[in-house]
Short mmCIF file of N, CA and C in Angstrom, two decimals:
data_model
loop_
_atom_site.label_atom_id
_atom_site.label_comp_id
_atom_site.label_asym_id
_atom_site.label_seq_id
_atom_site.Cartn_x
_atom_site.Cartn_y
_atom_site.Cartn_z
N MET A 181 20.10 110.44 -76.05
CA MET A 181 19.31 109.68 -77.33
C MET A 181 20.14 108.78 -77.99
N LEU A 182 19.92 107.57 -77.68
CA LEU A 182 20.51 106.56 -78.95
C LEU A 182 20.48 106.94 -80.31
N LYS A 183 21.55 106.13 -80.99
CA LYS A 183 21.26 106.16 -81.94
C LYS A 183 21.20 104.78 -82.30
N CYS A 184 20.93 104.31 -83.68
CA CYS A 184 20.90 103.69 -84.45
C CYS A 184 21.70 102.81 -84.66
N GLU A 185 22.75 103.00 -84.06
CA GLU A 185 24.35 102.32 -84.90
C GLU A 185 24.38 101.21 -82.89
N ASP A 186 23.96 102.07 -82.16
CA ASP A 186 23.85 102.20 -80.35
C ASP A 186 22.61 100.66 -80.44
N ILE A 187 21.36 101.02 -81.01
CA ILE A 187 21.03 100.24 -80.73
C ILE A 187 20.55 98.52 -81.47
N ARG A 188 20.68 98.64 -82.74
CA ARG A 188 21.35 97.34 -83.28
C ARG A 188 21.55 96.33 -83.41
N PRO A 189 23.03 96.04 -82.35
CA PRO A 189 23.40 95.49 -82.07
C PRO A 189 22.66 95.40 -80.58
N GLN A 190 21.83 95.62 -80.24
CA GLN A 190 21.26 95.28 -78.73
C GLN A 190 19.83 94.58 -78.85
N LEU A 191 19.40 94.52 -80.22
CA LEU A 191 18.09 94.61 -80.69
C LEU A 191 17.81 92.69 -79.72
N SER A 192 18.74 91.88 -80.81
CA SER A 192 18.39 90.63 -80.02
C SER A 192 18.37 90.02 -78.24
N ALA A 193 19.21 91.37 -77.88
CA ALA A 193 19.03 90.53 -76.31
C ALA A 193 17.18 91.83 -75.14
N TYR A 194 16.70 92.69 -76.58
CA TYR A 194 16.18 93.01 -76.05
C TYR A 194 15.02 92.01 -76.24
N ILE A 195 15.49 90.98 -77.48
CA ILE A 195 13.65 90.86 -77.55
C ILE A 195 13.76 89.69 -76.95
N ASP A 196 14.84 89.08 -76.26
CA ASP A 196 15.02 87.51 -75.30
C ASP A 196 14.88 88.23 -74.21
N ARG A 197 15.05 89.73 -74.09
CA ARG A 197 14.98 90.23 -72.42
C ARG A 197 15.86 90.18 -71.92
N GLU A 198 16.93 90.17 -71.98
CA GLU A 198 17.97 90.48 -71.39
C GLU A 198 18.23 91.38 -70.82
N THR A 199 18.03 92.35 -72.17
CA THR A 199 17.80 94.33 -71.12
C THR A 199 17.98 94.53 -70.05
N PRO A 200 18.69 95.31 -68.69
CA PRO A 200 17.85 96.05 -67.76
C PRO A 200 16.79 96.48 -68.44
N LEU A 201 15.93 97.06 -67.66
CA LEU A 201 14.62 97.99 -67.50
C LEU A 201 14.65 99.26 -68.66
N TRP A 202 15.77 100.11 -67.84
CA TRP A 202 15.42 101.71 -68.08
C TRP A 202 15.83 101.06 -69.97
N GLU A 203 16.75 100.36 -70.09
CA GLU A 203 17.42 100.22 -71.59
C GLU A 203 16.53 99.61 -72.23
N ALA A 204 15.71 98.89 -72.25
CA ALA A 204 14.58 98.03 -72.46
C ALA A 204 13.57 99.73 -72.80
N GLN A 205 13.07 100.51 -71.96
CA GLN A 205 12.62 101.13 -72.36
C GLN A 205 13.56 102.26 -73.62
N MET A 206 14.44 102.70 -73.14
CA MET A 206 15.48 103.70 -74.32
C MET A 206 15.05 102.95 -75.75
N ILE A 207 15.03 101.93 -75.59
CA ILE A 207 14.97 100.47 -76.97
C ILE A 207 13.98 101.01 -77.49
N ARG A 208 12.72 100.69 -76.59
CA ARG A 208 10.96 100.44 -77.19
C ARG A 208 10.69 102.31 -77.48
N TRP A 209 11.13 103.15 -77.02
CA TRP A 209 10.78 104.30 -77.73
C TRP A 209 11.72 105.35 -78.51
N HIS A 210 12.65 104.36 -78.99
CA HIS A 210 13.96 104.14 -80.46
C HIS A 210 13.10 103.69 -81.53
N LEU A 211 12.59 102.87 -80.82
CA LEU A 211 12.03 101.77 -81.72
C LEU A 211 9.94 102.79 -82.17
N ARG A 212 10.04 103.22 -81.82
CA ARG A 212 8.64 104.04 -81.67
C ARG A 212 8.68 105.18 -83.23
N ARG A 213 10.31 105.54 -82.79
CA ARG A 213 10.38 106.72 -83.74
C ARG A 213 11.27 106.81 -85.50
N CYS A 214 12.00 105.10 -85.32
CA CYS A 214 13.06 104.58 -86.34
C CYS A 214 12.13 103.67 -87.12
N HIS A 215 11.94 104.31 -88.07
CA HIS A 215 11.19 103.09 -88.70
C HIS A 215 12.24 102.08 -88.95
N GLU A 216 13.51 102.05 -89.63
CA GLU A 216 14.30 101.70 -89.71
C GLU A 216 14.83 100.23 -88.70
N CYS A 217 15.27 100.84 -87.34
CA CYS A 217 15.11 100.09 -86.82
C CYS A 217 13.67 99.11 -86.02
N ALA A 218 12.11 100.46 -86.14
CA ALA A 218 11.67 99.29 -86.55
C ALA A 218 11.06 97.55 -87.27
N PHE A 219 11.89 97.56 -88.70
CA PHE A 219 11.55 97.11 -89.66
C PHE A 219 12.83 95.88 -88.95
N GLU A 220 13.87 95.90 -88.81
CA GLU A 220 15.14 95.76 -87.90
C GLU A 220 13.93 94.35 -86.60
N TYR A 221 13.81 94.96 -86.18
CA TYR A 221 12.88 94.57 -84.83
C TYR A 221 12.21 93.64 -84.76
N MET A 222 11.36 93.97 -86.42
CA MET A 222 10.29 93.20 -86.85
C MET A 222 10.94 92.00 -87.49
N LEU A 223 11.86 92.26 -87.94
CA LEU A 223 12.52 90.26 -89.02
C LEU A 223 13.21 90.09 -87.41
N LEU A 224 14.13 90.42 -86.61
CA LEU A 224 14.34 89.57 -85.60
C LEU A 224 13.30 88.90 -84.68
N THR A 225 12.33 89.42 -84.45
CA THR A 225 11.42 88.79 -83.60
C THR A 225 10.78 88.24 -84.48
N ASP A 226 10.55 87.80 -86.19
CA ASP A 226 10.34 86.87 -86.33
C ASP A 226 10.97 85.86 -87.00
N ALA A 227 12.12 85.87 -86.62
CA ALA A 227 13.65 84.92 -86.80
C ALA A 227 13.44 83.88 -85.71
N SER A 228 12.99 84.90 -84.66
CA SER A 228 13.68 84.26 -83.06
C SER A 228 12.08 83.85 -82.64
N GLU A 229 10.85 84.05 -83.44
CA GLU A 229 9.70 82.96 -82.93
C GLU A 229 9.89 81.35 -83.90
N ALA A 230 10.08 81.89 -85.17
CA ALA A 230 10.72 80.55 -86.36
C ALA A 230 11.16 79.69 -85.28
N MET A 231 12.68 80.31 -84.71
CA MET A 231 13.54 79.31 -84.58
C MET A 231 13.47 78.82 -82.94
N LYS A 232 12.28 79.70 -82.44
CA LYS A 232 11.43 78.57 -81.12
C LYS A 232 10.33 77.90 -81.48
N SER A 233 9.62 77.85 -82.76
CA SER A 233 9.27 76.57 -83.10
C SER A 233 9.43 75.65 -83.57
N TYR A 234 10.75 75.65 -84.00
CA TYR A 234 11.76 74.14 -84.27
C TYR A 234 11.67 73.58 -83.34
N LEU A 235 11.74 72.35 -83.84
CA LEU A 235 11.70 71.07 -82.78
C LEU A 235 13.44 71.00 -82.24
N SER A 236 14.06 70.62 -81.01
CA SER A 236 15.75 70.52 -81.03
C SER A 236 16.45 69.76 -82.40
N VAL A 237 17.31 69.80 -82.21
CA VAL A 237 18.16 68.49 -83.95
C VAL A 237 19.35 68.41 -82.63
N THR A 238 19.47 66.62 -82.76
CA THR A 238 21.27 66.11 -82.50
C THR A 238 22.04 67.25 -83.21
N THR A 239 23.07 67.10 -82.64
CA THR A 239 24.37 67.62 -83.40
C THR A 239 25.04 66.32 -83.57
N SER A 240 26.50 66.34 -84.28
CA SER A 240 27.66 65.33 -83.73
C SER A 240 28.27 65.95 -82.41
N ASP A 241 29.78 65.57 -82.29
CA ASP A 241 30.05 66.29 -81.14
C ASP A 241 30.94 67.03 -81.94
N ASN A 242 31.52 67.32 -83.23
CA ASN A 242 32.90 68.36 -83.24
C ASN A 242 31.99 68.91 -84.47
N PHE A 243 30.53 69.02 -84.14
CA PHE A 243 29.30 70.40 -84.37
C PHE A 243 30.19 71.44 -84.66
N LEU A 244 30.64 71.89 -83.41
CA LEU A 244 30.42 73.35 -83.11
C LEU A 244 32.25 73.61 -83.55
N ASP A 245 33.05 72.63 -83.01
CA ASP A 245 34.35 72.98 -84.54
C ASP A 245 34.24 73.28 -85.76
N GLU A 246 33.32 72.39 -86.64
CA GLU A 246 33.11 72.67 -88.08
C GLU A 246 32.65 74.10 -88.28
N VAL A 247 31.29 74.33 -87.59
CA VAL A 247 31.14 75.66 -87.81
C VAL A 247 31.65 76.68 -88.25
N ILE A 248 32.58 76.41 -86.67
CA ILE A 248 33.99 77.84 -86.56
C ILE A 248 35.12 77.64 -87.34
N THR A 249 35.38 76.79 -87.51
CA THR A 249 36.04 77.05 -88.93
C THR A 249 35.46 77.33 -90.20
N LYS A 250 34.09 76.74 -90.62
CA LYS A 250 33.42 77.44 -91.65
C LYS A 250 33.35 78.86 -91.69
N ALA A 251 33.21 79.50 -90.63
CA ALA A 251 32.44 80.58 -90.43
C ALA A 251 34.36 82.26 -90.92
N SER A 252 35.18 81.07 -90.24
CA SER A 252 36.17 81.83 -90.33
C SER A 252 37.43 81.82 -91.52
N ILE A 253 36.50 81.19 -92.30
CA ILE A 253 36.63 80.81 -94.05
C ILE A 253 35.67 82.13 -94.45
N MET A 254 34.77 81.91 -93.92
CA MET A 254 33.83 83.72 -94.84
C MET A 254 33.73 84.92 -95.24
N VAL A 255 33.39 85.19 -95.75
CA VAL A 255 34.55 86.19 -96.36
C VAL A 255 33.21 87.37 -95.87
N VAL A 256 34.43 88.60 -94.95
CA VAL A 256 33.09 90.01 -94.28
C VAL A 256 33.18 90.67 -95.33
N TYR A 257 32.04 90.72 -95.13
CA TYR A 257 31.27 91.69 -96.49
C TYR A 257 31.56 93.02 -95.44
N GLU A 258 32.19 94.10 -96.42
CA GLU A 258 32.13 95.35 -96.28
C GLU A 258 30.75 96.16 -96.11
N ARG A 259 30.15 97.26 -95.65
CA ARG A 259 29.46 97.98 -95.36
C ARG A 259 29.14 98.18 -97.41
N GLN A 260 28.31 98.56 -97.87
CA GLN A 260 28.69 99.45 -98.90
C GLN A 260 27.90 100.53 -99.12
N GLU A 261 28.29 101.94 -99.73
CA GLU A 261 27.11 103.15 -99.77
C GLU A 261 26.40 102.89 -100.33
N LEU A 262 25.06 103.23 -100.57
CA LEU A 262 23.98 103.35 -101.09
C LEU A 262 24.15 105.01 -102.04
N ASN A 263 23.30 104.48 -102.65
CA ASN A 263 23.36 105.84 -103.80
C ASN A 263 21.29 106.13 -103.62
N PHE A 264 21.32 107.55 -104.08
CA PHE A 264 20.24 108.00 -103.29
C PHE A 264 18.92 107.73 -104.00
N LEU A 265 19.04 106.71 -104.71
CA LEU A 265 17.74 105.33 -104.93
C LEU A 265 17.43 104.69 -104.76
N GLN A 266 18.76 104.19 -104.03
CA GLN A 266 18.28 102.60 -102.50
C GLN A 266 18.16 103.42 -101.61
N ARG A 267 18.82 104.43 -101.27
CA ARG A 267 18.56 104.86 -99.72
C ARG A 267 16.75 105.30 -99.89
N VAL A 268 16.54 105.98 -100.92
CA VAL A 268 15.07 106.47 -100.92
C VAL A 268 13.78 105.35 -101.04
N ILE A 269 14.39 103.86 -101.86
CA ILE A 269 13.60 102.81 -101.73
C ILE A 269 13.78 101.84 -99.84
N ARG A 270 14.75 102.56 -99.67
CA ARG A 270 15.17 102.11 -98.34
C ARG A 270 14.07 102.25 -97.53
N ARG A 271 13.98 103.79 -97.44
CA ARG A 271 13.02 104.23 -96.55
C ARG A 271 11.52 104.19 -96.50
N ILE A 272 11.57 104.02 -98.28
CA ILE A 272 9.91 103.49 -98.34
C ILE A 272 9.55 102.15 -97.90
N GLU A 273 10.36 101.43 -97.71
CA GLU A 273 10.55 99.99 -96.92
C GLU A 273 10.23 99.87 -95.78
N ALA A 274 10.99 100.74 -95.29
CA ALA A 274 10.95 101.20 -93.64
C ALA A 274 9.59 101.80 -93.49
N ARG A 275 8.88 102.77 -94.12
CA ARG A 275 7.21 103.07 -93.47
C ARG A 275 6.64 101.89 -93.64
N PHE A 276 6.70 100.93 -95.66
CA PHE A 276 5.87 100.14 -95.30
C PHE A 276 6.04 98.79 -93.89
N ALA A 277 6.77 99.23 -92.73
CA ALA A 277 7.55 97.77 -92.49
C ALA A 277 7.04 98.45 -91.32
N ARG A 278 6.68 100.01 -90.75
CA ARG A 278 5.59 100.58 -89.71
C ARG A 278 4.54 100.09 -89.74
N LEU A 279 3.83 99.85 -90.71
CA LEU A 279 2.48 99.11 -91.49
C LEU A 279 2.41 97.72 -90.90
N GLN A 280 3.58 96.68 -91.63
CA GLN A 280 3.58 96.00 -91.57
C GLN A 280 3.72 95.28 -89.78
N TYR A 281 4.45 96.30 -89.39
CA TYR A 281 4.25 95.93 -87.73
C TYR A 281 3.04 95.73 -86.75
N ILE A 282 2.29 97.41 -87.29
CA ILE A 282 1.29 97.74 -86.83
C ILE A 282 0.10 96.32 -86.88
N PHE A 283 0.29 95.32 -88.20
CA PHE A 283 -1.05 95.12 -88.55
C PHE A 283 -0.46 93.60 -88.20
N HIS A 284 0.95 93.07 -87.86
CA HIS A 284 1.91 92.60 -86.29
C HIS A 284 1.37 92.08 -85.20
N VAL A 285 1.20 93.35 -84.91
CA VAL A 285 0.75 93.23 -83.78
C VAL A 285 -0.43 93.48 -83.27
N PHE A 286 -1.81 93.67 -84.09
CA PHE A 286 -3.07 93.58 -84.62
C PHE A 286 -3.36 91.88 -84.78
N ARG A 287 -2.27 91.58 -85.25
CA ARG A 287 -2.72 89.74 -86.27
C ARG A 287 -3.88 89.71 -86.37
N GLY A 288 -5.00 89.65 -86.59
CA GLY A 288 -5.87 89.16 -87.05
C GLY A 288 -7.27 89.92 -86.79
N LYS A 289 -6.81 91.27 -85.79
CA LYS A 289 -7.91 91.77 -85.08
C LYS A 289 -8.20 92.99 -86.44
N ALA A 290 -6.78 93.13 -87.80
CA ALA A 290 -6.93 94.08 -88.04
C ALA A 290 -8.81 93.84 -89.16
N ALA A 291 -8.50 92.76 -90.03
CA ALA A 291 -9.42 92.34 -90.61
C ALA A 291 -11.27 92.42 -90.02
N ILE A 292 -11.05 92.36 -88.12
CA ILE A 292 -12.44 92.30 -87.90
C ILE A 292 -12.57 93.82 -87.12
N TYR A 293 -11.14 94.97 -87.42
CA TYR A 293 -11.46 96.19 -87.26
C TYR A 293 -12.42 96.70 -88.37
N ALA A 294 -12.19 96.57 -89.53
CA ALA A 294 -12.06 96.71 -90.66
C ALA A 294 -13.29 95.95 -91.49
N THR A 295 -13.91 95.18 -90.86
CA THR A 295 -15.43 94.58 -91.44
C THR A 295 -16.17 95.52 -90.29
N ALA A 296 -16.08 95.64 -89.15
CA ALA A 296 -16.83 96.58 -88.25
C ALA A 296 -17.02 98.10 -89.08
N LEU A 297 -15.73 98.30 -89.39
CA LEU A 297 -16.08 99.52 -90.31
C LEU A 297 -16.73 100.01 -90.82
N MET A 298 -17.02 99.25 -92.11
CA MET A 298 -17.34 99.17 -92.82
C MET A 298 -19.25 98.59 -92.95
N THR A 299 -19.32 97.77 -91.78
CA THR A 299 -20.61 97.72 -91.22
C THR A 299 -21.50 98.82 -90.75
N LEU A 300 -21.15 99.51 -89.92
CA LEU A 300 -20.86 101.24 -89.70
C LEU A 300 -21.48 102.20 -90.96
N VAL A 301 -20.22 102.11 -91.94
CA VAL A 301 -21.06 102.97 -92.86
C VAL A 301 -21.80 102.75 -93.78
N ILE A 302 -22.33 101.24 -93.82
CA ILE A 302 -23.05 100.65 -95.01
C ILE A 302 -24.19 101.04 -93.65
N LEU A 303 -25.01 100.33 -92.96
CA LEU A 303 -25.66 100.43 -91.70
C LEU A 303 -25.94 102.28 -91.52
N GLY A 304 -25.40 103.16 -91.35
CA GLY A 304 -25.78 104.82 -92.06
C GLY A 304 -25.89 104.91 -93.02
N TYR A 305 -25.72 104.17 -94.29
CA TYR A 305 -25.91 104.94 -95.28
C TYR A 305 -27.65 104.69 -95.92
N PHE A 306 -27.65 103.32 -95.02
CA PHE A 306 -28.79 102.92 -95.11
C PHE A 306 -30.66 103.52 -94.76
N VAL A 307 -29.38 104.46 -93.83
CA VAL A 307 -30.84 104.75 -92.16
C VAL A 307 -30.62 106.11 -93.11
N SER A 308 -29.39 106.98 -93.70
CA SER A 308 -30.51 108.16 -94.21
C SER A 308 -30.72 108.10 -95.16
N VAL A 309 -30.80 106.78 -96.12
CA VAL A 309 -31.97 106.25 -97.10
C VAL A 309 -33.27 105.75 -96.98
N MET A 310 -32.98 105.22 -95.83
CA MET A 310 -34.43 104.14 -95.57
C MET A 310 -36.03 105.55 -95.67
N PRO A 311 -36.04 106.77 -95.20
CA PRO A 311 -37.31 107.40 -95.70
C PRO A 311 -37.61 107.43 -96.64
N LYS A 312 -36.55 107.33 -97.80
CA LYS A 312 -36.92 107.75 -99.33
C LYS A 312 -37.78 106.59 -99.03
N ILE A 313 -36.63 105.81 -99.56
CA ILE A 313 -37.39 104.05 -99.83
C ILE A 313 -38.83 103.66 -98.93
N PHE A 314 -39.36 103.89 -98.21
CA PHE A 314 -40.17 103.02 -97.64
C PHE A 314 -41.12 104.75 -97.95
N THR A 315 -41.14 105.27 -98.19
CA THR A 315 -42.37 106.69 -98.37
C THR A 315 -43.14 105.67 -99.20
N PRO A 316 -44.32 106.07 -98.54
CA PRO A 316 -45.69 105.20 -99.85
C PRO A 316 -45.77 106.59 -101.08
N PRO A 317 -46.08 105.72 -102.13
CA PRO A 317 -46.25 106.68 -103.32
C PRO A 317 -47.50 107.31 -103.23
N LEU A 318 -48.13 108.61 -103.39
CA LEU A 318 -48.70 108.98 -103.50
C LEU A 318 -49.96 108.87 -105.01
N THR A 319 -50.73 108.71 -104.60
CA THR A 319 -51.81 108.15 -105.77
C THR A 319 -52.29 109.27 -106.49
N GLY A 320 -51.90 108.64 -107.86
CA GLY A 320 -52.82 110.07 -109.10
C GLY A 320 -53.80 110.30 -108.97
N ALA A 321 -54.80 110.17 -107.88
CA ALA A 321 -56.34 110.79 -108.01
C ALA A 321 -56.47 112.31 -107.26
N ARG A 322 -55.21 112.36 -106.38
CA ARG A 322 -54.55 113.38 -105.53
C ARG A 322 -54.16 114.36 -106.37
N GLN A 323 -54.39 115.76 -106.10
CA GLN A 323 -53.38 117.10 -106.85
C GLN A 323 -52.77 116.99 -106.15
N MET A 324 -51.09 116.94 -106.16
CA MET A 324 -49.97 117.50 -105.27
C MET A 324 -50.04 119.20 -104.83
N PHE A 325 -50.30 119.55 -106.28
CA PHE A 325 -50.30 120.44 -106.37
C PHE A 325 -51.65 121.72 -106.19
N VAL A 326 -51.69 123.08 -105.54
CA VAL A 326 -52.79 123.59 -105.65
C VAL A 326 -52.45 125.21 -106.37
N LYS A 327 -52.43 125.24 -107.27
CA LYS A 327 -52.42 126.60 -107.89
C LYS A 327 -53.28 127.40 -107.88
N ALA A 328 -52.72 128.81 -107.55
CA ALA A 328 -54.05 129.80 -107.04
C ALA A 328 -53.65 131.00 -107.84
N GLU A 329 -54.33 132.18 -107.96
CA GLU A 329 -53.62 134.15 -108.37
C GLU A 329 -53.76 134.94 -107.08
N VAL A 330 -52.80 135.41 -106.68
CA VAL A 330 -53.56 136.62 -105.70
C VAL A 330 -53.23 137.64 -106.51
N ASN A 331 -54.47 138.76 -106.59
CA ASN A 331 -54.06 139.75 -107.16
C ASN A 331 -53.49 140.99 -106.16
N SER A 332 -52.28 141.36 -106.05
CA SER A 332 -52.14 142.33 -105.25
C SER A 332 -51.85 143.52 -106.25
N SER A 333 -52.71 144.96 -106.21
CA SER A 333 -52.03 146.06 -106.16
C SER A 333 -51.23 146.10 -107.63
N LYS A 334 -52.43 145.44 -109.28
CA LYS A 334 -51.52 145.46 -110.26
C LYS A 334 -51.15 143.92 -110.77
N ASP A 335 -50.88 143.46 -109.99
CA ASP A 335 -49.32 142.27 -110.15
C ASP A 335 -50.39 140.67 -109.52
N ILE A 336 -49.73 140.33 -110.04
CA ILE A 336 -51.09 138.88 -110.42
C ILE A 336 -49.45 137.93 -109.90
N ILE A 337 -49.41 136.70 -109.32
CA ILE A 337 -48.15 136.48 -108.33
C ILE A 337 -49.07 135.14 -108.11
N PRO A 338 -48.54 134.13 -108.64
CA PRO A 338 -48.32 132.58 -108.73
C PRO A 338 -48.62 132.50 -107.39
N VAL A 339 -49.11 131.00 -106.75
CA VAL A 339 -48.56 130.51 -105.63
C VAL A 339 -49.51 129.40 -105.72
N GLU A 340 -48.19 128.52 -104.69
CA GLU A 340 -48.30 127.00 -104.93
C GLU A 340 -49.04 126.27 -103.94
N PHE A 341 -49.75 126.00 -103.37
CA PHE A 341 -49.97 125.39 -102.14
C PHE A 341 -49.45 123.69 -102.12
N VAL A 342 -48.98 123.52 -101.09
CA VAL A 342 -48.12 122.10 -100.79
C VAL A 342 -49.60 121.02 -100.20
N THR A 343 -50.28 120.32 -100.92
CA THR A 343 -50.69 119.12 -99.72
C THR A 343 -49.79 118.85 -98.60
N PRO A 344 -51.24 117.98 -97.00
CA PRO A 344 -49.64 117.27 -96.41
C PRO A 344 -48.72 116.36 -97.20
N GLU A 345 -49.12 115.63 -97.56
CA GLU A 345 -48.70 114.25 -98.57
C GLU A 345 -47.93 114.59 -98.83
N ARG A 346 -47.67 115.32 -99.86
CA ARG A 346 -46.81 116.36 -101.07
C ARG A 346 -45.30 116.82 -100.03
N LEU A 347 -45.39 117.76 -99.10
CA LEU A 347 -45.00 117.83 -97.97
C LEU A 347 -44.29 116.50 -96.82
N ARG A 348 -44.62 115.36 -96.85
CA ARG A 348 -44.11 114.74 -96.07
C ARG A 348 -43.42 114.25 -97.21
N TYR A 349 -43.08 114.25 -98.21
CA TYR A 349 -42.39 113.74 -99.11
C TYR A 349 -41.39 114.53 -99.50
N ILE A 350 -41.84 115.66 -99.98
CA ILE A 350 -40.49 116.18 -99.83
C ILE A 350 -39.64 116.13 -98.51
N GLN A 351 -40.02 116.80 -97.47
CA GLN A 351 -39.04 117.02 -95.61
C GLN A 351 -38.59 115.49 -95.96
N GLY A 352 -39.21 114.41 -96.82
CA GLY A 352 -38.92 112.71 -96.52
C GLY A 352 -39.10 112.29 -94.87
N ARG A 353 -40.34 112.62 -95.21
CA ARG A 353 -40.72 111.61 -93.45
C ARG A 353 -41.77 110.43 -94.14
#
């Protein structure tokens, strides 16, 4: 199983498709499980796409020598140890990076899926409410209940008979 320390140096080659197929599959498997490496992969992919979109620039003949001398002057920073709060924040960023990666993969499709889902929810609501909205109102001339009393062995039981219109109204048809 590959570790993050083994994966991160190979991400650039993976993005440029310079890794062998078996190694690319191992890196892909690791990126699905490690949010921090997936975040780094997303950043490198964005940088690579941005660099590909720029036009080529002509440089002077001694440009490479100047870059090398400036790079040798630069101070090398050591990796600093993170305290507990910084590690927690880093993990939260990595989780949100996974969401950013999902939206990056779907690009504009996420808004379409969300709109379709909301349309289905609203349509379902209106279909469930329609019978109640379009039930014709009952006229005041007809009685909704017919009350009667049944005498059965000394007890009087009140009974309500429901008219067919009221029954349809109650059932929502």
